[in-house]
Coordinates of C-alpha atoms in Angstrom, one line a residue:
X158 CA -6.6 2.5 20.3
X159 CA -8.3 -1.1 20.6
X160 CA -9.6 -2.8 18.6
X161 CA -12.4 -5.5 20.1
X162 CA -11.0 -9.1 20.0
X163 CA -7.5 -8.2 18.7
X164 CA -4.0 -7.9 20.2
X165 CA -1.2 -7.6 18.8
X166 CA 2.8 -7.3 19.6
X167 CA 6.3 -7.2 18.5
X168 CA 10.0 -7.7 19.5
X169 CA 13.3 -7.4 18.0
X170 CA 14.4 -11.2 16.8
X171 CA 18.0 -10.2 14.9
X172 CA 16.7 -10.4 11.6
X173 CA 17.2 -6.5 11.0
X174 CA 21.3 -5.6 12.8
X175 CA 21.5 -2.6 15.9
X176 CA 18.3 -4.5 17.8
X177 CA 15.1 -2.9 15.9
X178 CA 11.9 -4.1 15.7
X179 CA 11.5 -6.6 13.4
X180 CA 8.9 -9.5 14.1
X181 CA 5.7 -9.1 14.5
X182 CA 2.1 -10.5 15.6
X183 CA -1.8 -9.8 15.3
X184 CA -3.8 -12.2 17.8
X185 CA -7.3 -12.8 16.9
X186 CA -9.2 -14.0 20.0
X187 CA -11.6 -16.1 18.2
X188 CA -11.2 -17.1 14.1
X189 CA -11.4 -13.8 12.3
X190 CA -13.0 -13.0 9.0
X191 CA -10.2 -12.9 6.8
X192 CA -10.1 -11.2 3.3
X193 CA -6.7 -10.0 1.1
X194 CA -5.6 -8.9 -2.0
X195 CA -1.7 -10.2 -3.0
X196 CA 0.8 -8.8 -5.7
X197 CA 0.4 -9.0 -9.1
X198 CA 4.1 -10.1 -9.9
X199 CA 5.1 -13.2 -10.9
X200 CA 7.9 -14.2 -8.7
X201 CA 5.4 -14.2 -5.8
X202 CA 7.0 -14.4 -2.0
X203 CA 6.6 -17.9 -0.5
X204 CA 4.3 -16.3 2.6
X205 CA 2.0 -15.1 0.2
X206 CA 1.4 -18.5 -1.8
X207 CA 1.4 -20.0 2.4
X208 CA -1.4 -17.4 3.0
X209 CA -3.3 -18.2 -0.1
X210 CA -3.3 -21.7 0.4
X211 CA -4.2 -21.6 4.9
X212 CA -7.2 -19.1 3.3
X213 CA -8.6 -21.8 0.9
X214 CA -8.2 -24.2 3.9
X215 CA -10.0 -22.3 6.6
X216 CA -12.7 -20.7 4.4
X217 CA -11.3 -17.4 5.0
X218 CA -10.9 -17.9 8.7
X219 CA -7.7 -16.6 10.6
X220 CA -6.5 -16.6 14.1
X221 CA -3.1 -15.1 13.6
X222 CA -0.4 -13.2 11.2
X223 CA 3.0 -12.9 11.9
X224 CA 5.2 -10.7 10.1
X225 CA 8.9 -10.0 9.8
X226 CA 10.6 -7.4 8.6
X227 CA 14.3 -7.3 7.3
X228 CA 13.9 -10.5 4.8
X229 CA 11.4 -11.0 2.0
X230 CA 11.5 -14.5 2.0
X231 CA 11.4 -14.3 -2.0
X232 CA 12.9 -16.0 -4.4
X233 CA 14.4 -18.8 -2.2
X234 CA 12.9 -21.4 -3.9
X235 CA 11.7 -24.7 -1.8
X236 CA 13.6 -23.9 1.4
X237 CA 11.9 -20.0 0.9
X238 CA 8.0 -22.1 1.2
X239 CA 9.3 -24.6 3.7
X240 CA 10.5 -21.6 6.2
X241 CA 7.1 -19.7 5.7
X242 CA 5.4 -23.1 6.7
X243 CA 7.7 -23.6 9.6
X244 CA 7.4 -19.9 11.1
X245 CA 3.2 -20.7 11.1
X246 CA 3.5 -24.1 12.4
X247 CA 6.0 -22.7 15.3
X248 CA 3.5 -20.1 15.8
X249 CA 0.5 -22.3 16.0
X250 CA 2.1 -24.4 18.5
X251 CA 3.0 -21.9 20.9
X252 CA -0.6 -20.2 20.4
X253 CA -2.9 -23.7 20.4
X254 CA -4.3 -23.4 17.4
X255 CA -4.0 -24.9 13.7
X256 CA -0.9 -24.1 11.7
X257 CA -3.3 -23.4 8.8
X258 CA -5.4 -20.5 10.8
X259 CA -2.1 -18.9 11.1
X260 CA -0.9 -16.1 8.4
X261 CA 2.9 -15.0 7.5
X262 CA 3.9 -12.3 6.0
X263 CA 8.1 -11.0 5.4
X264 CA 9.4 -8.1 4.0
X265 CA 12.6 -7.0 2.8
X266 CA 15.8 -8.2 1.2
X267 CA 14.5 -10.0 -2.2
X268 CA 16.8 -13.8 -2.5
X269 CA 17.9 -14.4 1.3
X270 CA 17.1 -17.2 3.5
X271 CA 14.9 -16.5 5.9
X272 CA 16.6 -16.7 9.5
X273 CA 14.0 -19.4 11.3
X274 CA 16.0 -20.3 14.1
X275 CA 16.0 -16.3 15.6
X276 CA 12.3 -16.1 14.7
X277 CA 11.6 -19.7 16.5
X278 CA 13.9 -18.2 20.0
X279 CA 11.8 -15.1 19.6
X280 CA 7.8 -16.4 19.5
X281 CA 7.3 -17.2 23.0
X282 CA 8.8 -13.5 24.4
X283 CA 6.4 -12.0 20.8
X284 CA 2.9 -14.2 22.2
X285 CA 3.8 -13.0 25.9
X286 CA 4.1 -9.4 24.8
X287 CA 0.6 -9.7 23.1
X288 CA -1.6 -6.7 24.1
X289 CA -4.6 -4.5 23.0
X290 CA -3.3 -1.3 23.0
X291 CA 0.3 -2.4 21.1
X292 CA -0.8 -1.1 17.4
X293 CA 2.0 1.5 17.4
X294 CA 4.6 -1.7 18.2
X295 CA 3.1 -3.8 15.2
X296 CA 3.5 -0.6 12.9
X297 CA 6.8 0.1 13.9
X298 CA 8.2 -4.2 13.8
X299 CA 7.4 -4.0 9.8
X300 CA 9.1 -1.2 8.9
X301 CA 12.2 -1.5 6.6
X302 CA 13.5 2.1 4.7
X303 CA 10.1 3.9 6.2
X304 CA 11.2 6.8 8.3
X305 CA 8.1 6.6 10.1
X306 CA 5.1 4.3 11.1
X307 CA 2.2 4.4 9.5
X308 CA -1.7 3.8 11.4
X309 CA -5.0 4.9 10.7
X310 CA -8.3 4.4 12.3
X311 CA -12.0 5.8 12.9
X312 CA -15.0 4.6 14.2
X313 CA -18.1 3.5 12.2
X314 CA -21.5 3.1 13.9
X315 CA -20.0 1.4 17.0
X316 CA -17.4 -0.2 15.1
X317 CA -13.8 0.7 15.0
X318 CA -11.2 0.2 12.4
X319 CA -7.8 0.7 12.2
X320 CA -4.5 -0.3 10.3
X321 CA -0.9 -0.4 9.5
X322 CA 1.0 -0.2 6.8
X323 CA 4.5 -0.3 5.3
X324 CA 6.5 1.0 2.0
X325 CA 8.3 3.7 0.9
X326 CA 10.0 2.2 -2.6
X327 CA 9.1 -0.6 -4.5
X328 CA 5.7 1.2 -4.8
X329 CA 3.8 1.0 -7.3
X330 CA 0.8 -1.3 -6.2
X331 CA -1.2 -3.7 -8.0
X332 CA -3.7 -5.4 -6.2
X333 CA -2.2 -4.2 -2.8
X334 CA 0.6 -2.2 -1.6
X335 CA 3.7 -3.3 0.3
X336 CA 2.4 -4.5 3.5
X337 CA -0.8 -3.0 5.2
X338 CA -2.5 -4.9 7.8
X339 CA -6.4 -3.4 8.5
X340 CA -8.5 -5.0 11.6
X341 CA -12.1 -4.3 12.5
X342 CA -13.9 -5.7 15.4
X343 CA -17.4 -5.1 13.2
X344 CA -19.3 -8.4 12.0
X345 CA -18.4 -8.6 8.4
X346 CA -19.3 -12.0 6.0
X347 CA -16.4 -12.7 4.0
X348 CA -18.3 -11.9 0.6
X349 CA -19.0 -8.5 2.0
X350 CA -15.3 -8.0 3.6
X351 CA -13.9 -9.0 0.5
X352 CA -15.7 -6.8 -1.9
X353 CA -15.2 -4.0 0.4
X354 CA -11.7 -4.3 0.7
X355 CA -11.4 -4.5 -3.1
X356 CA -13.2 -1.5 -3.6
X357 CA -10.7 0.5 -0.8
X358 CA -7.8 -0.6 -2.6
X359 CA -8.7 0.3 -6.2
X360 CA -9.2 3.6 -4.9
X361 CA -6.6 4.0 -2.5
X362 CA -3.3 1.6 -2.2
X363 CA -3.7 1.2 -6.7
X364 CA -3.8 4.7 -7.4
X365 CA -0.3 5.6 -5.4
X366 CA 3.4 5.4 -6.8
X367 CA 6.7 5.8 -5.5
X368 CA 9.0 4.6 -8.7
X369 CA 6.8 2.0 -10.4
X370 CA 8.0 -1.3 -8.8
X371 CA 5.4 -4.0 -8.1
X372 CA 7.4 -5.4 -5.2
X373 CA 7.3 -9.5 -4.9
X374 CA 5.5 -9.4 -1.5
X375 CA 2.8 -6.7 -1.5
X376 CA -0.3 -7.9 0.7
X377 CA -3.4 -6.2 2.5
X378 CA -4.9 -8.3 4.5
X379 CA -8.7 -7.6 6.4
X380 CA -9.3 -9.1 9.5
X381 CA -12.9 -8.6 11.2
X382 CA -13.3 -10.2 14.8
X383 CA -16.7 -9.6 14.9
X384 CA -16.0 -8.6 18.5
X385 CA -18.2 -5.4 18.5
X386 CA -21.7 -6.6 17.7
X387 CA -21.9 -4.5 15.0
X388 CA -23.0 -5.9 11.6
X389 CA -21.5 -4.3 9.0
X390 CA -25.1 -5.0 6.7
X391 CA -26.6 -2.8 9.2
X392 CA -24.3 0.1 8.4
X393 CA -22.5 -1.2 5.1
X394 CA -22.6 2.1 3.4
X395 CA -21.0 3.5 6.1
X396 CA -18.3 1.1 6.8
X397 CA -17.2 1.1 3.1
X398 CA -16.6 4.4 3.6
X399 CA -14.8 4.2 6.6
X400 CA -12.6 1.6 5.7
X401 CA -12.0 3.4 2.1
X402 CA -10.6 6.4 4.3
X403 CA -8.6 4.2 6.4
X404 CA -6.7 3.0 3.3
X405 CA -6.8 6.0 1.7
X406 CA -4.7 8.0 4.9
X407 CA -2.6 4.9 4.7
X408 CA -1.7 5.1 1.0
X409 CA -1.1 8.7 1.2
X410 CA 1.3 8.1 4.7
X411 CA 3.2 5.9 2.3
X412 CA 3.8 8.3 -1.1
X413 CA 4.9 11.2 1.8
X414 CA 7.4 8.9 3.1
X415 CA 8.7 7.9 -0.2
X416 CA 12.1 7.1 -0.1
X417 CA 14.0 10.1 -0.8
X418 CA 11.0 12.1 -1.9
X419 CA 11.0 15.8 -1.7
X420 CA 7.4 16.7 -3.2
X421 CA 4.3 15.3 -3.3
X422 CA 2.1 15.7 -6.5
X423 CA -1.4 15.5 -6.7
X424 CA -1.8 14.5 -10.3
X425 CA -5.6 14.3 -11.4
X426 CA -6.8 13.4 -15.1
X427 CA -9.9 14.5 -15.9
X428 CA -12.1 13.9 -19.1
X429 CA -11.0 10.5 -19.9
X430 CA -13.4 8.0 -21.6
X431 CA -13.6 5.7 -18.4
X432 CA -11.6 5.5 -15.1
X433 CA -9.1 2.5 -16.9
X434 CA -7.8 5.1 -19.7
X435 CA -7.2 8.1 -16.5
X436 CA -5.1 5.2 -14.8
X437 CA -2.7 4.6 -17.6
X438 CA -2.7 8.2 -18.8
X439 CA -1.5 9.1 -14.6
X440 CA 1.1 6.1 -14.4
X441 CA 2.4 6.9 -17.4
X442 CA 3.0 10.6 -16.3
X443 CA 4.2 9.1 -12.9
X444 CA 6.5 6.9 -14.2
X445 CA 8.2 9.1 -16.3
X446 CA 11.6 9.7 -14.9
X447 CA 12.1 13.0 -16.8
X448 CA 8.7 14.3 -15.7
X449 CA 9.6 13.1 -12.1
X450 CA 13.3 14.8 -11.6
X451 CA 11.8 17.8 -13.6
X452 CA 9.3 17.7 -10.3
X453 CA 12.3 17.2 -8.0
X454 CA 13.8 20.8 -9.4
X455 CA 10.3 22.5 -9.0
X456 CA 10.5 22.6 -12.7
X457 CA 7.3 23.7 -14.5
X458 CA 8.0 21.8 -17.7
X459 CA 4.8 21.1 -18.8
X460 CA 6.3 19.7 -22.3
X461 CA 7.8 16.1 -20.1
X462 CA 4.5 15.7 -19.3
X463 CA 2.7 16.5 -22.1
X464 CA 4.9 13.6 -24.2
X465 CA 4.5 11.1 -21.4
X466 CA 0.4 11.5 -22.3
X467 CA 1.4 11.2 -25.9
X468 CA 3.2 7.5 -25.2
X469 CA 1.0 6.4 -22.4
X470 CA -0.9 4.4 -25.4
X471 CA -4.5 6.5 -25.1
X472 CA -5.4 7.7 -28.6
X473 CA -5.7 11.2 -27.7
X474 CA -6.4 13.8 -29.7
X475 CA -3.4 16.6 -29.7
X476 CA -5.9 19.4 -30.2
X477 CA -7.3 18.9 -27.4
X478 CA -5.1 18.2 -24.1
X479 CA -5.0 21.0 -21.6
X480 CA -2.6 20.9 -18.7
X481 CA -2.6 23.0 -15.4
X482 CA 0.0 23.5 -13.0
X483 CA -1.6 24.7 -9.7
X484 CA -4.0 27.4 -11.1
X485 CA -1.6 28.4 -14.1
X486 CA -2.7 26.9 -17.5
X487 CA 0.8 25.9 -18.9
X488 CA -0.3 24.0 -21.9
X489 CA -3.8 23.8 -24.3
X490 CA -3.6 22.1 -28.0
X491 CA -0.4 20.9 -27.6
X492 CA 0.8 24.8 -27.3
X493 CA 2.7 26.6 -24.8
X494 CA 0.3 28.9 -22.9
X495 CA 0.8 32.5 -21.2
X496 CA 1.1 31.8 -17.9
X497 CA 3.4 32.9 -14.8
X498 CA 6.4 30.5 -15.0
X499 CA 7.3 31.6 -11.5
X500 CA 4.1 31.0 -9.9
X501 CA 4.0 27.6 -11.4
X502 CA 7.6 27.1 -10.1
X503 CA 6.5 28.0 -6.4
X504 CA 3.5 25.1 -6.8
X505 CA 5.8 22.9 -7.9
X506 CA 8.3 23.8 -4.8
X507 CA 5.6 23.0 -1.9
X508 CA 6.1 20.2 -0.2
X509 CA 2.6 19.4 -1.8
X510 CA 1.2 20.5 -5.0
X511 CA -1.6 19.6 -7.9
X512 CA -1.0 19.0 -11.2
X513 CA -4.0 18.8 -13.7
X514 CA -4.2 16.9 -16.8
X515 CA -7.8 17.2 -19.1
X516 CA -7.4 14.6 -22.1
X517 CA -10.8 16.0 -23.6
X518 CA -11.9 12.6 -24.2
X519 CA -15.4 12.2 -22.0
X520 CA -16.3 12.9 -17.9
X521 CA -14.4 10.3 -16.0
X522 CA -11.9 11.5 -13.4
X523 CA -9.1 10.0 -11.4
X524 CA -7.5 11.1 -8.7
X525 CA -3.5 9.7 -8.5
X526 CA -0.8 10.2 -5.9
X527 CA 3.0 10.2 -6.9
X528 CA 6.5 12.0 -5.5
X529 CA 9.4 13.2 -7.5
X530 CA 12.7 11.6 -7.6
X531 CA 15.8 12.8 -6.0
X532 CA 19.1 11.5 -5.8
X533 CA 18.1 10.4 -2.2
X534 CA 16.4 7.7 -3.5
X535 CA 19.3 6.4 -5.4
X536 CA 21.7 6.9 -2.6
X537 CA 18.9 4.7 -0.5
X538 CA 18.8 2.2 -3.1
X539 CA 22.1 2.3 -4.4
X540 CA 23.3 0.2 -1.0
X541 CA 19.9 -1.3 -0.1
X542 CA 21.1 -4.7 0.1
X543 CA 25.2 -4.2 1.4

């Protein structure tokens, strides 16, 4: 898989113990168009108020993001913003480039000071490793509790893109995910890039949970090289589309490797009043922990989700909520339905199944992906950090 006017690499610096990959590097040939969507939280990670800043300096224009896994560089306070500005300053010097055209990026442990001296010894062997074909490395150097890497890519008139991405708890997105990285070698203007990868997100990384955590770090980041000749005005229809899908596989490679999840549910609210009212009627639902261990036991309790729709704050009308399991109606009016428990039991027990939710309000729809909770994913968390 390459990507026109990208490489990329990574190595193992001793930020994560037992010698895994965990640092990172995309090598833009020539500036890239750069666009990117950060977390919503508060405490935001010192990388992403670095990358905020070298994007208002350049005008959008990157040659380079390094990213390491195993410390999130959060909440550390001056030292925390100081290290990201070292780690691109090291970078741009070994590179040849400006220290502002250069992007960090961490994930991790949350409060931790982030180990420059092992990620300053371990630059030159990352630029030296830097090669066109090395997406699988750069998807498997950001991984922290993910089982497995996560890439997706197509083609698009000429044009290829293709991604990475990281997460399996601490999701629940807002404004990005945990970490994905998406590069193009299409010719994309930064208005354009920007508005298209807002539009992919809303629809992809923001309608996916894990357990409802905004992490402190989440970032998606677009890079277009331009590298193709392919100008994405010439095809934009197309290449929204294509990049929508991209995220979308990416977002869904996340929720199925969940940490600890056991069942994937395809929740969908239809007839809200507007797409805004389906989101917080489906996070409501997803975030209910009852609703989500009731999942975890196959357990066709259609009355957990019927009072997380009654809290979710959307002045619904009791009379006239239906709710499907698979294909069995379980609930209409606010009222048990017949329907054949054990059937509903056996949707529930695939390792994927659909769960409907009409609020009988008007015509919009959303589509929303969450998991279950098992007590996996509070052994995993549990010792997270020790």
């Amino acid at each position: 898989m390459i990507i026109q006017g990208f490489k990329t690499s990574a190595v193992a610096a001793g930020i994560k113990p037992g010698g895994a990959l965990d640092l990172a590097l995309i090598w833009s040939q020539t500036p890239a168009v750069a666009a990117a969507v950060f977390t919503q939280n508060a405490f935001m990670a010192a990388p992403l108020v670095v990358c905020k800043k070298h994007l208002q300096e350049t005008g959008h224009r990157v040659r380079a993001l390094l990213v390491n896994s195993g410390n999130a560089n959060a909440a550390t306070g001056d030292a925390g913003m100081q290290a990201a500005q070292q780690c691109a300053e090291l970078l741009a010097r070994e590179v040849g480039c400006e220290p502002k055209e250069i992007l960090v990026a961490s994930t991790g442990v949350i409060g931790r000071t982030l180990p420059v001296d092992r990620i300053r010894a371990s630059i030159p062997s990352l630029v030296s490793g830097l090669l066109p074909t090395n997406i699988e490395l750069l998807a498997q150097g950001i991984m922290t509790t993910d089982t497995v890497p996560k890439i997706a890519s197509v083609e698009v008139s000429g044009a290829e893109i293709a991604g990475v991405a990281k997460g399996a708890g601490m999701i629940h997105p807002d404004m990005a995910t945990m970490l994905s990285f998406v590069m193009t070698d299409a010719a994309v203007p930064h208005a354009e890039l920007d508005n298209a990868l807002r539009y992919a997100v809303h629809r992809s990384f923001n309608s996916i949970t894990v357990d409802g955590d905004t992490s402190t770090n989440d970032t998606v980041l677009l890079l277009a090289s331009g590298a193709s000749g392919v100008r994405m005005r010439s095809v934009q229809k197309e290449f929204e589309k294509a990049l929508r899908g991209v995220c979308q596989s990416l977002a869904e490679q996340i929720v199925a490797d969940g940490e600890g999840v056991q069942h994937v549910i395809h929740l969908r609210i239809e007839q809200a009043k507007d797409r805004a009212e389906a989101l917080r009627v489906a996070r409501a639902i997803s975030h209910s922990l009852l609703v989500k261990t009731a999942w975890a036991g196959a357990d066709p309790n259609w009355g957990r989700i019927l009072a997380a729709v009654g809290r979710s704050g959307v002045r619904v009308n009791p009379n006239r909520v239906t709710i499907f399991i698979g294909a069995q109606k379980v609930c209409s009016a606010s009222t048990a339905c017949v329907f054949d428990e054990r059937a509903a039991h056996e949707e529930l027990s695939k390792a994927e199944s659909r769960v409907i939710v009409q609020l009988g309000r008007g015509r919009a729809r959303l589509d929303f992906l969450t998991t279950d909770l098992t007590t996996d994913y509070v052994r995993i968390n549990a010792d997270y950090s020790t």
